[in-house]
Coordinates of C-alpha atoms in Angstrom, one line a residue:
M751 CA 18.6 87.7 14.8
T752 CA 21.3 90.0 13.3
L753 CA 20.6 93.6 14.4
R754 CA 20.2 96.0 11.5
F755 CA 20.8 99.7 12.3
A756 CA 21.3 103.1 10.7
A757 CA 23.1 106.2 11.7
I758 CA 21.5 109.6 11.8
G759 CA 23.2 112.8 13.0
L760 CA 26.9 112.8 12.0
D761 CA 27.8 115.9 14.0
H762 CA 30.2 114.5 16.6
R763 CA 33.1 112.1 16.1
H764 CA 31.7 109.8 18.7
V765 CA 29.5 108.4 15.9
Y766 CA 32.6 106.4 14.9
H767 CA 32.4 104.6 18.3
L768 CA 28.7 103.9 18.0
V769 CA 28.8 102.5 14.4
G770 CA 32.2 100.8 14.8
G771 CA 31.3 99.2 18.1
L772 CA 28.0 97.8 16.8
I773 CA 29.6 96.4 13.6
D774 CA 32.4 94.8 15.6
A775 CA 29.8 93.2 17.8
G776 CA 28.1 91.6 14.8
A777 CA 25.4 94.2 13.8
I778 CA 24.9 95.4 10.2
C779 CA 24.8 99.1 9.4
V780 CA 22.2 99.4 6.6
A781 CA 22.9 103.1 5.8
Y782 CA 23.5 106.5 7.2
D783 CA 22.2 110.0 6.7
P784 CA 25.2 112.2 5.7
A785 CA 23.7 115.4 7.0
T786 CA 26.2 117.1 9.3
S787 CA 27.2 120.4 10.8
D788 CA 30.9 119.5 10.5
H789 CA 32.2 118.3 7.2
R790 CA 35.3 116.9 8.9
V791 CA 33.2 114.4 10.8
L792 CA 31.5 113.3 7.6
A793 CA 34.8 112.9 5.9
G794 CA 36.2 110.8 8.7
F795 CA 33.1 108.6 8.6
R796 CA 33.4 108.0 4.9
E797 CA 37.1 107.2 5.4
R798 CA 36.3 104.7 8.2
F799 CA 33.2 103.1 6.6
P800 CA 33.7 103.5 2.8
A801 CA 31.2 100.7 1.9
L802 CA 28.2 102.0 3.7
P803 CA 25.4 103.5 1.6
E804 CA 24.2 107.1 2.1
V805 CA 20.5 108.0 2.3
T806 CA 19.9 111.7 2.2
D807 CA 16.2 111.4 3.3
R808 CA 16.3 110.3 6.9
R809 CA 12.6 109.6 6.9
R810 CA 13.4 106.5 4.7
L811 CA 15.7 105.2 7.5
L812 CA 13.2 106.0 10.3
E813 CA 10.3 104.4 8.4
D814 CA 12.2 101.3 7.1
P815 CA 10.6 98.4 9.0
S816 CA 13.7 96.2 8.4
I817 CA 15.9 98.6 10.6
D818 CA 15.9 97.7 14.3
A819 CA 17.9 100.6 15.8
I820 CA 19.1 104.1 15.1
C821 CA 22.5 105.5 16.2
I822 CA 22.5 109.2 16.9
A823 CA 25.4 111.6 17.3
A824 CA 23.7 114.8 16.2
V825 CA 24.1 118.3 17.7
P826 CA 23.3 117.5 21.4
S827 CA 20.1 119.7 21.5
D828 CA 18.8 117.8 18.5
R829 CA 19.3 114.3 19.7
A830 CA 16.1 113.9 21.8
D831 CA 13.9 114.8 18.8
I832 CA 15.6 112.3 16.5
A833 CA 15.4 109.6 19.2
I834 CA 11.7 110.3 19.8
A835 CA 11.0 110.0 16.1
A836 CA 12.9 106.7 15.9
M837 CA 11.1 105.2 18.9
R838 CA 7.7 106.2 17.6
Q839 CA 8.7 104.2 14.4
G840 CA 9.3 101.1 16.6
K841 CA 13.1 101.5 16.7
D842 CA 15.5 101.3 19.7
V843 CA 18.1 104.0 19.9
M844 CA 21.7 104.4 20.9
V845 CA 22.6 108.0 21.5
D846 CA 25.9 109.8 22.1
K847 CA 26.1 111.7 25.4
P848 CA 24.4 113.9 26.4
G849 CA 21.2 112.3 25.2
V850 CA 19.2 115.2 26.4
T851 CA 20.0 118.9 27.1
S852 CA 16.9 120.0 29.1
P853 CA 14.4 118.6 31.7
V854 CA 11.6 119.0 29.1
Q855 CA 13.5 116.7 26.7
L856 CA 14.1 114.2 29.4
A857 CA 10.5 114.1 30.5
E858 CA 9.4 113.6 26.9
I859 CA 11.9 110.8 26.3
E860 CA 10.7 109.0 29.5
R861 CA 7.1 109.3 28.3
V862 CA 7.9 107.9 24.9
V863 CA 9.9 105.0 26.3
R864 CA 6.9 104.2 28.6
E865 CA 4.4 104.4 25.6
T866 CA 6.5 102.5 23.1
G867 CA 8.5 100.1 25.1
R868 CA 11.6 101.0 23.1
I869 CA 15.2 101.2 24.4
F870 CA 16.8 104.6 24.9
S871 CA 20.5 103.9 25.5
I872 CA 23.2 106.5 26.0
C873 CA 26.7 105.4 25.1
F874 CA 28.8 106.9 27.8
S875 CA 32.0 106.3 26.0
E876 CA 34.4 107.0 28.9
R877 CA 33.1 103.8 30.4
F878 CA 31.7 101.7 27.5
V879 CA 34.7 102.1 25.0
V880 CA 37.4 101.9 27.7
P881 CA 38.6 98.4 28.5
A882 CA 40.1 99.5 31.8
T883 CA 36.7 100.3 33.2
E884 CA 35.7 96.7 32.5
V885 CA 38.7 95.5 34.5
A886 CA 37.9 97.9 37.4
G887 CA 34.3 96.6 37.5
D888 CA 35.4 93.0 37.7
L889 CA 37.9 93.8 40.5
I890 CA 35.2 95.5 42.5
A891 CA 32.8 92.7 42.0
A892 CA 35.5 90.2 43.2
G893 CA 35.9 92.2 46.4
A894 CA 39.5 93.4 45.6
I895 CA 39.1 96.7 47.4
G896 CA 36.2 96.0 49.7
R897 CA 33.2 98.2 49.7
V898 CA 33.5 101.3 47.4
V899 CA 32.9 104.5 49.4
Q900 CA 34.2 107.3 47.1
T901 CA 35.1 108.0 43.6
L902 CA 37.2 110.8 42.1
G903 CA 36.6 111.3 38.4
L904 CA 38.7 113.6 36.3
G905 CA 37.6 114.3 32.7
P906 CA 40.1 116.7 31.1
H907 CA 39.7 117.3 27.3
R908 CA 41.8 119.1 24.7
L909 CA 39.9 122.1 23.2
N910 CA 41.2 121.9 19.6
R911 CA 39.3 125.1 19.0
P912 CA 40.1 125.5 15.2
I913 CA 38.2 122.3 14.4
R914 CA 35.2 122.9 16.6
P915 CA 31.8 123.8 15.0
D916 CA 29.9 126.9 16.2
W917 CA 27.4 124.8 18.2
F918 CA 30.2 123.5 20.4
F919 CA 30.5 126.9 22.1
D920 CA 26.8 127.5 22.6
P921 CA 25.4 126.2 25.9
A922 CA 21.9 126.1 24.5
R923 CA 23.0 123.6 21.9
Y924 CA 25.6 121.5 23.7
G925 CA 23.9 121.6 27.1
G926 CA 26.7 123.0 29.2
I927 CA 29.9 121.3 30.5
L928 CA 28.2 119.4 33.3
A929 CA 25.3 118.1 31.3
D930 CA 27.7 117.2 28.5
I931 CA 31.0 115.6 29.7
G932 CA 30.0 115.7 33.3
S933 CA 27.4 113.0 32.5
H934 CA 30.3 110.5 31.8
Q935 CA 31.5 110.9 35.4
I936 CA 28.1 110.7 37.0
D937 CA 27.5 107.5 35.1
Q938 CA 30.8 106.0 36.5
F939 CA 30.0 107.2 40.0
L940 CA 26.7 105.4 40.0
H941 CA 28.1 102.3 38.4
F942 CA 31.2 101.8 40.5
T943 CA 29.5 102.6 43.8
G944 CA 26.5 100.5 43.1
S945 CA 24.2 103.5 43.6
T946 CA 20.8 103.7 42.0
D947 CA 20.4 107.4 42.7
A948 CA 22.3 110.4 44.2
R949 CA 21.9 114.0 45.1
I950 CA 24.0 117.0 43.9
V951 CA 25.6 118.6 46.9
S952 CA 27.2 121.4 45.0
S953 CA 28.3 122.2 41.4
A954 CA 30.1 125.0 39.6
V955 CA 31.0 126.0 36.1
G956 CA 33.1 128.8 34.7
N957 CA 34.9 130.3 31.8
V958 CA 38.3 130.7 33.3
G959 CA 40.7 130.4 30.3
T960 CA 38.8 131.1 27.0
P961 CA 37.5 134.7 27.3
E962 CA 37.2 135.0 23.5
T963 CA 34.1 132.7 23.8
P964 CA 32.5 134.1 27.0
A965 CA 29.4 131.8 26.9
F966 CA 31.5 128.7 26.7
Q967 CA 32.1 126.7 29.9
D968 CA 35.7 125.4 30.0
F969 CA 35.7 124.2 33.7
G970 CA 33.2 122.4 35.8
E971 CA 33.0 120.5 39.1
I972 CA 30.4 118.4 41.0
L973 CA 30.2 117.1 44.5
L974 CA 27.6 114.4 44.8
R975 CA 26.5 111.8 47.4
S976 CA 24.4 108.6 47.5
D977 CA 23.4 106.3 50.2
Q978 CA 26.4 104.2 49.2
A979 CA 29.2 106.7 48.6
T980 CA 30.4 110.2 47.8
G981 CA 32.0 111.5 44.7
Y982 CA 33.9 114.4 43.3
I983 CA 34.0 115.2 39.6
R984 CA 36.2 117.7 37.7
V985 CA 35.8 118.3 33.9
D986 CA 37.7 120.8 31.8
W987 CA 39.0 121.8 28.4
F988 CA 42.6 122.5 29.4
T989 CA 44.5 119.4 28.2
A990 CA 47.9 120.7 27.0
H991 CA 49.0 120.1 23.4
G992 CA 52.1 118.3 24.8
L993 CA 50.1 115.4 25.9
P994 CA 50.1 112.7 23.2
T995 CA 46.3 112.1 23.5
W996 CA 43.1 114.2 23.8
G997 CA 42.9 114.0 27.6
D998 CA 44.4 112.3 30.7
G999 CA 41.2 110.8 31.9
R1000 CA 41.4 109.3 35.4
M1001 CA 39.2 107.6 37.9
V1002 CA 40.3 106.8 41.5
I1003 CA 38.0 104.4 43.3
L1004 CA 38.4 104.2 47.1
G1005 CA 37.3 101.1 48.8
T1006 CA 37.4 100.1 52.5
E1007 CA 40.2 97.7 51.7
G1008 CA 42.1 99.3 48.9
T1009 CA 42.0 101.6 45.9
I1010 CA 41.9 101.4 42.1
E1011 CA 43.2 104.1 39.8
L1012 CA 42.4 104.1 36.1
R1013 CA 44.7 106.0 33.8
K1014 CA 42.5 105.5 30.8
Y1015 CA 44.3 107.1 27.9
V1016 CA 48.0 107.6 28.9
D1017 CA 50.6 106.9 31.5
I1018 CA 52.2 110.3 31.4
D1019 CA 55.7 109.1 32.5
G1020 CA 55.9 105.4 32.2
R1021 CA 54.3 102.6 30.3
P1022 CA 53.2 103.0 26.7
G1023 CA 49.6 102.5 25.5
T1024 CA 46.2 103.0 27.1
D1025 CA 44.1 101.4 29.8
H1026 CA 46.4 101.4 32.8
V1027 CA 44.9 99.9 36.0
F1028 CA 46.6 100.4 39.3
L1029 CA 45.4 98.3 42.2
V1030 CA 46.5 98.8 45.8
N1031 CA 45.1 96.4 48.5
R1032 CA 46.3 94.3 51.4
E1033 CA 48.2 92.1 49.0
G1034 CA 50.4 94.9 47.7
T1035 CA 50.5 97.1 44.6
R1036 CA 49.9 96.0 41.1
H1037 CA 49.7 97.3 37.6
I1038 CA 47.3 95.6 35.2
D1039 CA 47.3 96.1 31.5
G1040 CA 43.5 96.5 30.8
S1041 CA 43.8 97.2 27.1
T1042 CA 42.8 93.7 26.0
A1043 CA 39.7 93.4 28.2
P1044 CA 36.6 92.8 26.0
L1045 CA 34.0 95.6 25.7
R1046 CA 30.6 94.3 26.7
Y1047 CA 28.3 97.3 26.0
F1048 CA 27.7 96.9 22.3
R1049 CA 27.1 93.1 22.3
N1050 CA 24.8 93.5 25.3
F1051 CA 22.9 96.3 23.5
I1052 CA 22.3 93.9 20.6
A1053 CA 21.1 91.2 23.0
D1054 CA 18.8 93.7 24.7
V1055 CA 17.2 94.6 21.4
R1056 CA 16.7 91.0 20.6
D1057 CA 15.5 89.8 24.1
R1058 CA 14.0 93.0 25.4
T1059 CA 16.3 92.9 28.4
E1060 CA 18.5 95.5 30.1
T1061 CA 22.0 93.9 30.2
A1062 CA 23.9 96.8 28.6
M1063 CA 22.5 99.3 31.1
A1064 CA 19.3 99.6 33.0
Q1065 CA 16.9 102.1 31.5
R1066 CA 16.4 103.7 34.9
H1067 CA 20.2 104.3 35.1
V1068 CA 20.1 106.2 31.8
F1069 CA 17.4 108.5 33.1
T1070 CA 19.0 109.0 36.5
V1071 CA 22.4 110.0 35.0
S1072 CA 20.6 112.4 32.7
R1073 CA 18.5 113.9 35.5
L1074 CA 21.5 114.4 37.8
A1075 CA 23.6 115.9 35.0
L1076 CA 20.9 118.4 34.2
E1077 CA 20.4 119.2 37.9
A1078 CA 24.1 119.8 38.4
Q1079 CA 24.1 122.1 35.4
A1080 CA 21.1 124.1 36.5
A1081 CA 22.3 124.5 40.0
A1082 CA 25.9 125.3 39.1
Q1083 CA 27.5 128.4 40.7
R1084 CA 29.2 130.6 38.1
L1085 CA 32.9 130.8 38.9
T1086 CA 34.6 134.1 38.5
L1087 CA 38.3 133.6 39.0
K1088 CA 40.6 136.6 39.0
P1089 CA 43.3 136.2 36.3
H1090 CA 46.9 136.2 37.5
D1091 CA 49.2 139.1 36.5
R1092 CA 51.9 137.9 34.1

């Protein structure tokens, strides 16, 4: 079986990862719906995938029985409805994060998955398109740092305000900073610690540096715990323009016999390139170039569609990450930091 898929919802640049990852893994993109809230995303898609046909009536894609799956990177608040429509047409779905922006949407997605037996997969790109995370997972599985007891996840992003669409600044449409980019870090906490669930101990959000958009949340933090480990998460929109990439994403994994640090996108004062893995254990210190590690998510998703398995990611994991992110967002204390005198 060669998986045939279509793309609907070209509102976020992560659609490039979804479509490109599946094509690289051997799937065929049949067509895409060019509807978008950001013409720059559409222009970039056309540049990357010039041979793909456009279908302006998305119902044709949803109802086409030859299409196995739908990729979705729409405005976050719209993703659940598209996914539900696709699953009701017998299609599996791969959604950009966040896959849902409210508990009501999550409950409906869970109900439709139970009723249809379809796959609802969220591509947490800070794990699934980062080779360094594959290396870290393999090291942990091999016992390189003992039992994992804590993770520290940092997810800074560059704001790039002039190129952001209006919905980007509206929490009702993007879900809030913890439901959105915080979900990446919750996914990694559960994955690296081997936890099937967790509880939110505390969370906070704030607008501490962008007063011109007061509803926007530019900073967030979460403290969470499971029966396996504890974790701290910080996400923000303060990456400086001097950094040669969009964010200095880091993950520090503490084990009983060592630590792993991932510098995913840049080594700010050293080696060139991405996917730097630093290992410290009883054998010493080591730098590992993780950039050539194979990405497994997309090919595993294709296998899951074919075999009705859960090798890419357990369906329960998707729901748990989404629920915890929504709980953290709903319970978040609003930070009010006094500005410094200049």
